[in-house]
Coordinates of N, CA and C in Angstrom, one line a residue:
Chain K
X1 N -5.5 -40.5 17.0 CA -5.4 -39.0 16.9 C -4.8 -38.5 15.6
X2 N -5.4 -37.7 15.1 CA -4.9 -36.9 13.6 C -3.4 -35.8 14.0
X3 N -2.8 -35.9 13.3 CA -1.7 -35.3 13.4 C -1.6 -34.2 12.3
X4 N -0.8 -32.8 12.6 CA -0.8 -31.5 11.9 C 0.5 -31.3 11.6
X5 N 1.4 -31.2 10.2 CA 2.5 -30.5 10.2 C 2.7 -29.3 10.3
X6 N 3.1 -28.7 11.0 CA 3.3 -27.2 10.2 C 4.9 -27.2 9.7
X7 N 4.9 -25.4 9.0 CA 6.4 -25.1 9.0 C 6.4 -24.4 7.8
X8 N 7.3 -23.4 8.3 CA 8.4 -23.8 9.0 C 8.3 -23.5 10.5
X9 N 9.4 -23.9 11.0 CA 9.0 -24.3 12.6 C 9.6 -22.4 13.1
X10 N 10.7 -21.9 12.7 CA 11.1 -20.6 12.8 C 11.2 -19.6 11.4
X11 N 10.6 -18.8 11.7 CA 10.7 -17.6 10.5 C 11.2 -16.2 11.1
X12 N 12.8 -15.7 10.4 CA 13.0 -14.5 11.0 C 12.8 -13.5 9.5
X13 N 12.2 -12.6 9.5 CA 11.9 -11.8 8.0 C 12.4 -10.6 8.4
X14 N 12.1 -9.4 7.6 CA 12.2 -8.1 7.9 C 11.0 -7.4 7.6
X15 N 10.9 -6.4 8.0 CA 9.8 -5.2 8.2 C 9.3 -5.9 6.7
X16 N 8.2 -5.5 6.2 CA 7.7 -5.5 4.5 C 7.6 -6.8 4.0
X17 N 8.6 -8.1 4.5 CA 8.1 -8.8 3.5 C 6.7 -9.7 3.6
X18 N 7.1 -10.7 2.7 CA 5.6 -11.3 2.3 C 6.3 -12.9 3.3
X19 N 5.2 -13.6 3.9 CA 5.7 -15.3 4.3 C 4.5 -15.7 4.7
X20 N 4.6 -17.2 4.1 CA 3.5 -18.0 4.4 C 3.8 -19.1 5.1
X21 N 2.9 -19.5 5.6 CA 2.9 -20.8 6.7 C 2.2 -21.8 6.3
X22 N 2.6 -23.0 6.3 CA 1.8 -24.3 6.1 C 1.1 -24.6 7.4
X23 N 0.4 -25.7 6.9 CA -0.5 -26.5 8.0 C -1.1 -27.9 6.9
X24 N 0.2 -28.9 7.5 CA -0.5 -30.4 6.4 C -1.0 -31.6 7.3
X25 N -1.7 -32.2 7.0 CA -2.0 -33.6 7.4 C -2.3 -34.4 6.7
X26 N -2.5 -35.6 6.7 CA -3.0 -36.9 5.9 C -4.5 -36.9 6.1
X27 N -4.9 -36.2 7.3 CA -6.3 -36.6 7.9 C -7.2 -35.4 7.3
X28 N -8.2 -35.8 7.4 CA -9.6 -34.7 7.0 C -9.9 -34.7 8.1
X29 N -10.3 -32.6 8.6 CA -10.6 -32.1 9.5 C -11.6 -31.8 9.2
X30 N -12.6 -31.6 10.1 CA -14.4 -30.5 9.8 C -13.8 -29.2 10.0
X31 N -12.8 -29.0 10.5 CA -12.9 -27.1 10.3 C -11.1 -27.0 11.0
X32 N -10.4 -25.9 10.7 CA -9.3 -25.6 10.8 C -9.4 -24.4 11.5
X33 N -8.4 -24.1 12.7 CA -8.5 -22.9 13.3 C -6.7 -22.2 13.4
X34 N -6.8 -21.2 13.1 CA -5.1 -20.5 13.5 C -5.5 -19.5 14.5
X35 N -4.4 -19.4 15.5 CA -4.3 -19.2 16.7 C -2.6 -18.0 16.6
X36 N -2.5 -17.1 17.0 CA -1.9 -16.8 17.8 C -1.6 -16.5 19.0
X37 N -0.1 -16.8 19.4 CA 0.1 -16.8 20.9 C 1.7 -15.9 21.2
X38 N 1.1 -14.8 22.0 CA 2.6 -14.3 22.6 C 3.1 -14.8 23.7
X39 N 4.2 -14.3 24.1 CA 4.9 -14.7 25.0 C 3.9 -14.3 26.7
X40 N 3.8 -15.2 27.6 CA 3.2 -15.1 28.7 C 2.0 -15.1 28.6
X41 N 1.3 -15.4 26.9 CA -0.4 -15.2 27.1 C -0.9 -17.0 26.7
X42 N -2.2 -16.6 26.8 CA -2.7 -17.7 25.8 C -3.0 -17.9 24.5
X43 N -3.2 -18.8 23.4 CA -3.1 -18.3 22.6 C -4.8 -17.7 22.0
X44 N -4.5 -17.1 21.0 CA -6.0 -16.3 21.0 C -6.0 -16.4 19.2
X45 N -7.2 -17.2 19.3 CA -8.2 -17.1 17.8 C -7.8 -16.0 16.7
X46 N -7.2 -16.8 15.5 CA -7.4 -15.4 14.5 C -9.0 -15.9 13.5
X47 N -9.5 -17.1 13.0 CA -10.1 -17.4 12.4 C -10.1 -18.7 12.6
X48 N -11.3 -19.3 11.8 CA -12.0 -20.8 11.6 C -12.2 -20.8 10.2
X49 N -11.5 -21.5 9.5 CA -12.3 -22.2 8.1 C -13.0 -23.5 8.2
X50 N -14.0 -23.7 7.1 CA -14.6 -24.5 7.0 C -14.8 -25.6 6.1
X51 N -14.8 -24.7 5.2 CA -15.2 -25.2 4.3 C -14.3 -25.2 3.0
X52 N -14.2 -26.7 2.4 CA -13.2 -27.1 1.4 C -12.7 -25.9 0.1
X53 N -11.3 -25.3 0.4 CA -11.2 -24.5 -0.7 C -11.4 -22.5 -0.3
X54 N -12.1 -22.6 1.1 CA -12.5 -21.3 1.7 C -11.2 -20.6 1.9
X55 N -11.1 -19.6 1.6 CA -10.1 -18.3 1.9 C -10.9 -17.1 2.5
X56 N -10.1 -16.7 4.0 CA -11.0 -15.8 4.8 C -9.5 -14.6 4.9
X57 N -10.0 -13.3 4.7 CA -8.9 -12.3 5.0 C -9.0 -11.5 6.2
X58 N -7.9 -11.1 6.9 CA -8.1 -10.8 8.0 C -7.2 -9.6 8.1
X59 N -7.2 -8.7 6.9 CA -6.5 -7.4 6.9 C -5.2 -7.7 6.3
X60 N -4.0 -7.6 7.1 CA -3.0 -8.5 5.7 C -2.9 -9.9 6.1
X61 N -3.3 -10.7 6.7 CA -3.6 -11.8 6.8 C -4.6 -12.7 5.8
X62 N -4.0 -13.5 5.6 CA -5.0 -14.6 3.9 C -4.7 -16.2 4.6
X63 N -5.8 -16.6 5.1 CA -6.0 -17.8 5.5 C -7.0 -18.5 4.4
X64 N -5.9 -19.9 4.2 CA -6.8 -20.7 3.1 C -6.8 -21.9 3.6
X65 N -7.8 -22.4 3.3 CA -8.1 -24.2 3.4 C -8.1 -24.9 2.1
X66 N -7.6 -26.2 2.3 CA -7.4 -27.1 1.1 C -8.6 -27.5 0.4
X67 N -8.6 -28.0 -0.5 CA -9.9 -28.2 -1.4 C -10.7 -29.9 -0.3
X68 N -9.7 -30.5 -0.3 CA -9.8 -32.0 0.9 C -10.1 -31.7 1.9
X69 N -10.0 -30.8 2.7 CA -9.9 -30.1 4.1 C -8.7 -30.6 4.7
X70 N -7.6 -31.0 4.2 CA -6.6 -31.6 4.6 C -5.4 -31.0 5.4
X71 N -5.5 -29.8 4.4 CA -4.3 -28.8 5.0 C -5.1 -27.2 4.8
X72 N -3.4 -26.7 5.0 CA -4.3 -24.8 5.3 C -3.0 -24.0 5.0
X73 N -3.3 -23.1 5.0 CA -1.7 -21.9 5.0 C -2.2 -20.5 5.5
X74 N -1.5 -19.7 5.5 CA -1.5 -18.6 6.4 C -0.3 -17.7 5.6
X75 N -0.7 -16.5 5.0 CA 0.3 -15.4 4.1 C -0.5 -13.7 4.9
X76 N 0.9 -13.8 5.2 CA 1.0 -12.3 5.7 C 1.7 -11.3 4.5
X77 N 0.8 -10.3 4.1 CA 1.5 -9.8 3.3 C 2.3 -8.2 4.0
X78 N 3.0 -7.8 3.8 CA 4.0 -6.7 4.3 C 4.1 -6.6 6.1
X79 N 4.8 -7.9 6.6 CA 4.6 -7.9 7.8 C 5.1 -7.0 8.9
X80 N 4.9 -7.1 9.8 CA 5.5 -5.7 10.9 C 5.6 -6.2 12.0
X81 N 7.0 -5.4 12.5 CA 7.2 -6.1 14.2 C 5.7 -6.4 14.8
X82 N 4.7 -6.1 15.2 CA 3.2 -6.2 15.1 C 3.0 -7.8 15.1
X83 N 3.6 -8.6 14.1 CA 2.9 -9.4 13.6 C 3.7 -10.7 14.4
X84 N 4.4 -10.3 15.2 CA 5.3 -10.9 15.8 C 5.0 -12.1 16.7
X85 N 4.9 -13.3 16.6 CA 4.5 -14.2 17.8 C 4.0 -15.9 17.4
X86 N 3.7 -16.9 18.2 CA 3.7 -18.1 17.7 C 2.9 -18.0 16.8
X87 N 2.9 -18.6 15.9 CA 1.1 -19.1 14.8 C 0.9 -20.4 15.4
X88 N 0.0 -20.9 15.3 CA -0.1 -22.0 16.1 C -1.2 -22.6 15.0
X89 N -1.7 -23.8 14.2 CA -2.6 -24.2 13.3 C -3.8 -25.2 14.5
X90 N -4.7 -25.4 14.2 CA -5.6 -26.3 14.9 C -6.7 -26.8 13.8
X91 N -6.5 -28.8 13.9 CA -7.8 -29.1 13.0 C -8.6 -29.8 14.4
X92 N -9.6 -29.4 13.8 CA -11.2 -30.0 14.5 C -11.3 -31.4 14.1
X93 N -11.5 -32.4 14.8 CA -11.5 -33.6 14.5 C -13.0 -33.7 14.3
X94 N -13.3 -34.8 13.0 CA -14.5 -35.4 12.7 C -15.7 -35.7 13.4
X95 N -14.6 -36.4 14.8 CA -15.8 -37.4 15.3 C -15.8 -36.3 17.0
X96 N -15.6 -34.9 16.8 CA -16.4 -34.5 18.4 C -15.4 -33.3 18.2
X97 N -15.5 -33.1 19.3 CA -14.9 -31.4 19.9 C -13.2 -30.9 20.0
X98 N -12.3 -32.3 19.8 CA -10.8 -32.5 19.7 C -10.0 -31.6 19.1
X99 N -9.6 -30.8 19.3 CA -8.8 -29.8 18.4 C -7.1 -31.2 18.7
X100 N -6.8 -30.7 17.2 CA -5.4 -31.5 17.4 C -4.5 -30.1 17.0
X101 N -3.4 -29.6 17.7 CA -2.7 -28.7 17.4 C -1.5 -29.0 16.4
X102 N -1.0 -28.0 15.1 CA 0.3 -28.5 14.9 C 1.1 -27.8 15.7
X103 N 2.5 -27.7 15.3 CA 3.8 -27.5 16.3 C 4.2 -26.5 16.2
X104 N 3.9 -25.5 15.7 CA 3.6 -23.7 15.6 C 4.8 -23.3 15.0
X105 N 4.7 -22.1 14.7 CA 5.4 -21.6 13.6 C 5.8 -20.1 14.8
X106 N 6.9 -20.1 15.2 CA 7.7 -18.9 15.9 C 7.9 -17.8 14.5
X107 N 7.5 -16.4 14.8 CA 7.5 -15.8 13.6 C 8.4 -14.4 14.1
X108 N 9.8 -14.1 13.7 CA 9.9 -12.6 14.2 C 9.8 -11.6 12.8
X109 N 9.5 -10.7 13.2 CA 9.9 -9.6 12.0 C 10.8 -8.1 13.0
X110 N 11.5 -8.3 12.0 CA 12.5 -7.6 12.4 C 12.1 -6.1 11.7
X111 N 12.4 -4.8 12.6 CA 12.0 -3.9 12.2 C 13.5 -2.5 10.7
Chain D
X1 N -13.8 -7.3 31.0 CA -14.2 -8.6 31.6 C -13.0 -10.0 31.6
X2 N -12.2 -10.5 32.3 CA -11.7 -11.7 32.2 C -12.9 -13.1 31.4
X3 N -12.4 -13.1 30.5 CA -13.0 -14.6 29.6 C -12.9 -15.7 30.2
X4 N -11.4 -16.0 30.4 CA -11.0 -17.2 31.0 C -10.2 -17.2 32.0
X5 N -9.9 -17.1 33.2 CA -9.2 -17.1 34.2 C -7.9 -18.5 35.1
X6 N -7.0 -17.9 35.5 CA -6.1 -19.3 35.9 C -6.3 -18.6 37.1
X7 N -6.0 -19.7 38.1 CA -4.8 -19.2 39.3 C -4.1 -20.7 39.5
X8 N -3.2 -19.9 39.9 CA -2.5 -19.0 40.1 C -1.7 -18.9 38.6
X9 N -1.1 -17.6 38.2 CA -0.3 -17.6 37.1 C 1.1 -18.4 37.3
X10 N 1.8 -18.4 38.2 CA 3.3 -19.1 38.3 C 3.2 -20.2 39.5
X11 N 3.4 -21.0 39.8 CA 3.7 -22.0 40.8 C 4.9 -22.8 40.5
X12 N 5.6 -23.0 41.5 CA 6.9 -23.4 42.0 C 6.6 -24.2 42.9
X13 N 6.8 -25.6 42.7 CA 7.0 -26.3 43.8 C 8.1 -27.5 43.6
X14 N 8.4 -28.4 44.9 CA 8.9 -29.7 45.1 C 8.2 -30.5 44.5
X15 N 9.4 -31.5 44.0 CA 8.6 -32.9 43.8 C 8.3 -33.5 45.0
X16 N 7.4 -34.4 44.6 CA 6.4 -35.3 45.5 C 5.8 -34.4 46.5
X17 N 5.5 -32.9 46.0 CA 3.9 -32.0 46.4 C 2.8 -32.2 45.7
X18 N 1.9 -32.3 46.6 CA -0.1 -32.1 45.4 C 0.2 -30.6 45.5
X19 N -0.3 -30.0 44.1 CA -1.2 -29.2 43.6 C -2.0 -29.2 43.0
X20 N -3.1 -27.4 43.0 CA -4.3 -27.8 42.2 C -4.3 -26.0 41.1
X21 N -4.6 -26.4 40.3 CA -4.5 -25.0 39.5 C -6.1 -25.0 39.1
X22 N -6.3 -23.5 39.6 CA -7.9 -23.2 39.3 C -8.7 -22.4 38.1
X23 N -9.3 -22.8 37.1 CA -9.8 -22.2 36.1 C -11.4 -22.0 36.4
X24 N -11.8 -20.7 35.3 CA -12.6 -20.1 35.8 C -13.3 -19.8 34.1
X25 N -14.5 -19.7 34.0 CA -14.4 -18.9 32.9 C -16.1 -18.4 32.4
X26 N -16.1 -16.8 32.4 CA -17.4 -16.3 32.2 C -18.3 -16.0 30.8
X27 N -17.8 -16.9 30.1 CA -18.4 -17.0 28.8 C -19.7 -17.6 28.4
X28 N -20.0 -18.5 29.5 CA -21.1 -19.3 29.3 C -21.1 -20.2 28.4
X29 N -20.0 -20.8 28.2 CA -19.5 -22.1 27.2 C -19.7 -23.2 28.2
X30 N -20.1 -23.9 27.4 CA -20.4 -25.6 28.0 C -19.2 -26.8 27.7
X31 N -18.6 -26.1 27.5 CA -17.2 -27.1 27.6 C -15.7 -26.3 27.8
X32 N -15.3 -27.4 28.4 CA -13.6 -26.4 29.0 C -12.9 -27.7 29.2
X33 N -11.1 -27.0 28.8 CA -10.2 -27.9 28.2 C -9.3 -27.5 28.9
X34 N -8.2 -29.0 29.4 CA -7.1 -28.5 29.9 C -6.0 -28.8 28.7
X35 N -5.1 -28.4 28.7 CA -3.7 -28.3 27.7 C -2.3 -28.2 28.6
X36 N -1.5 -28.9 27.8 CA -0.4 -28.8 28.3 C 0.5 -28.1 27.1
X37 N 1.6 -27.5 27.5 CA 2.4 -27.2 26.6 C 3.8 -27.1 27.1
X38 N 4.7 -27.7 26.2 CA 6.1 -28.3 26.6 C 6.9 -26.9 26.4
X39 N 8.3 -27.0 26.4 CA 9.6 -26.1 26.6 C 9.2 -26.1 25.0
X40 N 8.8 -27.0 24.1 CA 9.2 -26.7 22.9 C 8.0 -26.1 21.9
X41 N 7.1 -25.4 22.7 CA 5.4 -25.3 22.5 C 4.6 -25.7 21.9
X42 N 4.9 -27.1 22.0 CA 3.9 -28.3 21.2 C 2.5 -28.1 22.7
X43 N 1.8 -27.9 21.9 CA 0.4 -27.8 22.3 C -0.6 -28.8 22.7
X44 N -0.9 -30.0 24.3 CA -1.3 -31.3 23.6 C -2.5 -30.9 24.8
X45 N -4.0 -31.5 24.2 CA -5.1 -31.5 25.1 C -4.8 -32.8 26.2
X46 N -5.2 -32.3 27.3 CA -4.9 -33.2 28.3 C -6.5 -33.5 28.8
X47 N -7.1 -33.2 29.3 CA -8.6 -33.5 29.4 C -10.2 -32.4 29.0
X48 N -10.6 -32.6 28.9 CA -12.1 -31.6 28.4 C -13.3 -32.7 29.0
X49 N -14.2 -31.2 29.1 CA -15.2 -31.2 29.9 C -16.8 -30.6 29.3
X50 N -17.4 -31.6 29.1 CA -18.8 -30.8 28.7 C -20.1 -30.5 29.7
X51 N -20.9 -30.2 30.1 CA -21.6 -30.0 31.2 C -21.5 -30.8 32.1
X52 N -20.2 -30.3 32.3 CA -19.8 -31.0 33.5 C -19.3 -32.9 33.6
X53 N -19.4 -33.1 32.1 CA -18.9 -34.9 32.0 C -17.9 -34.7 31.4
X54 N -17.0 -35.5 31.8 CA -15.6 -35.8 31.2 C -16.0 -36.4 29.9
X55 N -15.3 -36.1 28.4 CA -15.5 -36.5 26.9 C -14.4 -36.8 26.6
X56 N -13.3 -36.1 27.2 CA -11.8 -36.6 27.0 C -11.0 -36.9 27.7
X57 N -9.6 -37.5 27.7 CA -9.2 -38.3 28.8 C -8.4 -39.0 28.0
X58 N -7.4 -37.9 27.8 CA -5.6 -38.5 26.7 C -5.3 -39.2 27.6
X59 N -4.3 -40.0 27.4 CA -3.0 -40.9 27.8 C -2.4 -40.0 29.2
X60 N -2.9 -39.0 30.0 CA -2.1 -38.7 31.0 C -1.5 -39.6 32.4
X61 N -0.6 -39.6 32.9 CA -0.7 -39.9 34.7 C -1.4 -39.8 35.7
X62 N -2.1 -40.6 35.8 CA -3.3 -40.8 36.5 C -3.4 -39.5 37.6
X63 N -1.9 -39.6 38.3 CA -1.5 -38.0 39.4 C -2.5 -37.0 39.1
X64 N -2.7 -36.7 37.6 CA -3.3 -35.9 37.1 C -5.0 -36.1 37.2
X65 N -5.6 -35.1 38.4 CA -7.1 -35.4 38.2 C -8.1 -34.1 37.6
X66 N -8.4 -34.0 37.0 CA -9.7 -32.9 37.1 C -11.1 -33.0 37.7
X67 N -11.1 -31.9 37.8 CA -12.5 -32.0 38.3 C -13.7 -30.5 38.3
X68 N -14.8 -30.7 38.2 CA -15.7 -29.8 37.3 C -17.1 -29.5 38.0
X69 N -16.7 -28.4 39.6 CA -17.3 -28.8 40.4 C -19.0 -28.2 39.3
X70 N -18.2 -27.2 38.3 CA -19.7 -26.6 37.6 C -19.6 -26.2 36.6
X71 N -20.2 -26.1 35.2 CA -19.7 -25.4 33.7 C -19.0 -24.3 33.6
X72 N -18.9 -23.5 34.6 CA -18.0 -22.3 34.3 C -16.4 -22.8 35.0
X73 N -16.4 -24.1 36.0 CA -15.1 -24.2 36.4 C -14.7 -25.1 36.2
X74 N -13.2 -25.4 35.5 CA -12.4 -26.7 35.8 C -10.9 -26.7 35.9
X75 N -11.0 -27.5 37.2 CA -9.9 -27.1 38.1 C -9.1 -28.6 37.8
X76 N -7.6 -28.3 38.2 CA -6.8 -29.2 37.7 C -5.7 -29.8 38.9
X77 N -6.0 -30.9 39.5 CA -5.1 -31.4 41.0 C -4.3 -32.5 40.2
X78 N -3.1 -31.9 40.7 CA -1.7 -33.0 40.7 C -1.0 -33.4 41.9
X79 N -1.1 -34.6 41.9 CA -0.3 -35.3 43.0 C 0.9 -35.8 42.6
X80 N 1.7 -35.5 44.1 CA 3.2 -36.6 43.8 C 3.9 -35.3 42.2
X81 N 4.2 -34.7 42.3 CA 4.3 -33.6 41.0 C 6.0 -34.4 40.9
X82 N 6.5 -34.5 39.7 CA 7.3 -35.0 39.2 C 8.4 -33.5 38.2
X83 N 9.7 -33.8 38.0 CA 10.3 -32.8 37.4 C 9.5 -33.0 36.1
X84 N 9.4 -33.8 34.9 CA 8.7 -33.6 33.7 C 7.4 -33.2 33.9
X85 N 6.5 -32.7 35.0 CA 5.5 -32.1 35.0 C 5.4 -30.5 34.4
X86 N 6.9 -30.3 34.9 CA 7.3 -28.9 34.5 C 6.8 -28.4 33.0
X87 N 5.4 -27.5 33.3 CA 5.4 -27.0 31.7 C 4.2 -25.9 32.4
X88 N 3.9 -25.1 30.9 CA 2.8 -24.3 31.0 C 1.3 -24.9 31.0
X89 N 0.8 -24.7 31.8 CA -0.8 -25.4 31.5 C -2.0 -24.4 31.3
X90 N -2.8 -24.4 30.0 CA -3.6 -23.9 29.7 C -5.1 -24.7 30.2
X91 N -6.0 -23.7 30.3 CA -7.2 -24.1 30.4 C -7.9 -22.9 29.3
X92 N -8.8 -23.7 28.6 CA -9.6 -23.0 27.6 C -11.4 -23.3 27.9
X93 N -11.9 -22.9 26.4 CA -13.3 -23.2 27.1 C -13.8 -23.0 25.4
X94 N -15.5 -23.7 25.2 CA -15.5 -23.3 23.6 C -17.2 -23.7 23.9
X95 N -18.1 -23.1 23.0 CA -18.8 -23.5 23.3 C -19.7 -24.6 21.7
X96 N -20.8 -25.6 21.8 CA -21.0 -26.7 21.1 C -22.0 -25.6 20.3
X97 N -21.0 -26.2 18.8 CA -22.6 -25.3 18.0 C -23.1 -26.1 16.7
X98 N -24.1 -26.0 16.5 CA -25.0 -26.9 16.2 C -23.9 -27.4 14.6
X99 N -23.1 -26.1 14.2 CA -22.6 -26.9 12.8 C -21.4 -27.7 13.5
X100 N -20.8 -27.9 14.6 CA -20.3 -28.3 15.2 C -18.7 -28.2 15.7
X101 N -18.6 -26.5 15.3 CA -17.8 -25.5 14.9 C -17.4 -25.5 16.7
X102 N -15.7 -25.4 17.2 CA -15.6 -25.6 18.4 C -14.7 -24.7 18.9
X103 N -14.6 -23.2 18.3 CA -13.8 -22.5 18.5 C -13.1 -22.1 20.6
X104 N -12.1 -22.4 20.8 CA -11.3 -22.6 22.0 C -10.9 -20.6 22.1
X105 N -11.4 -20.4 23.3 CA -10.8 -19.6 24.4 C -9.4 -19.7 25.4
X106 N -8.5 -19.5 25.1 CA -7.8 -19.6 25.9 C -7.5 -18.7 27.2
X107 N -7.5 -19.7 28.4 CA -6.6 -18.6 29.8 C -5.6 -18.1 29.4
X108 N -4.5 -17.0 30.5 CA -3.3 -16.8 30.6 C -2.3 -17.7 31.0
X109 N -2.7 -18.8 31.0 CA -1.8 -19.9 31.5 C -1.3 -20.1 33.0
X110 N -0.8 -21.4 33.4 CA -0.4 -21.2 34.6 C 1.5 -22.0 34.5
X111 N 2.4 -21.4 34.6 CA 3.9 -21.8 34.5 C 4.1 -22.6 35.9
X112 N 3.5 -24.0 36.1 CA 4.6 -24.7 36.8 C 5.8 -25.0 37.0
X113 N 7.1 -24.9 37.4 CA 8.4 -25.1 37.8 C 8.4 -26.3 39.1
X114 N 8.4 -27.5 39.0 CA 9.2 -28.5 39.6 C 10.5 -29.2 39.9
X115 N 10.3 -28.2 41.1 CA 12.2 -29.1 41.7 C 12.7 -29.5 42.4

């Protein structure tokens, strides 16, 4: 099984700023997915990258993938209580359908 | 429209009770996944399902069975339930695409408590 770092594992910020999130591994993934999840739900899809080096925006959200497909990050720029909740990283394994999860990133913004 | 459905949302039981947690899901995806997730929200796939054949099949306790009476359902029976069973359990669902892109739906989860 391929394994995902993330982290930081807790982020407390304030209203406006800027923070980014890792996502590393040793392993090469076919495709990367970030996920948020609030409290009592499931977690729910923000995007899929693909492809080596791809940066997809998602309004202040900037999700990038490594040139390897190795790793990923996640930059929120002027965050808002809004933005509030687990990140969660997900690579697609090579050989089939396996999502491996990293260990999610608890995010508050404080207003 | 509900995507993906659990039941029950909460269950509370004794140890050394069977249960079964029921997923549901109207998307028309041909594969659906069970997950576990701990106190500390580590996220781990526990079994998945493609038209209806088991493809996965982690390291769990055998206690643990699924079963897939049809592509839109898979349902999750525990026997003999133990206190570390205690966690959130997700069922999701995704469907196979040709670039082999496997984007996951998640339910609302179901919160077991064993005591």
């Amino acid at each position: 099984t391929q394994l995902l770092e993330q982290s930081p594992q807790f982020l407390s910020i304030q209203e406006g700023e800027n923070l980014t999130v890792y996502c590393n591994s040793s392993s090469v993934f076919s495709s990367l997915q970030w996920y948020r999840q609030e409290p009592g739900e499931g977690p729910v899809l923000l995007v899929t990258v693909v492809t080596g080096g791809e940066v997809k925006k998602l309004k202040r959200l900037t999700f990038q993938f490594g040139d390897a497909r190795k790793d990923s990050s996640l930059h929120i720029t002027a965050a808002q209580p809004g933005d509030t909740g687990l990140y969660l990283c997900a690579g697609q394994e090579t050989s089939g359908s396996r999502l491996t999860f990293g260990e999610g990133t608890q995010l508050t913004v404080n207003p | 429209d509900t995507a993906v459905s659990q039941t029950p949302k909460y269950l509370v039981t004794q140890m050394g009770n069977d249960k079964s947690i029921k997923c549901e899901q109207n998307l028309g995806h041909d594969t659906m996944y069970w997950y576990k997730q701990d106190s500390k929200k580590f996220l781990k796939i526990m079994f998945s399902y493609n038209n209806k054949e088991l493809i996965i099949n982690e390291t769990v306790p055998n206690r643990f069975s699924p079963k897939s009476p049809d592509k839109a359902h898979l349902n999750l029976h525990i026997n003999s339930l133990e206190l570390g069973d205690s966690a959130v359990y997700f069922c999701a669902s995704s469907q196979t695409w040709t670039s082999g892109g496997y984007e996951q739906y998640f339910g609302p989860g179901t919160r077991l408590t064993v005591t």
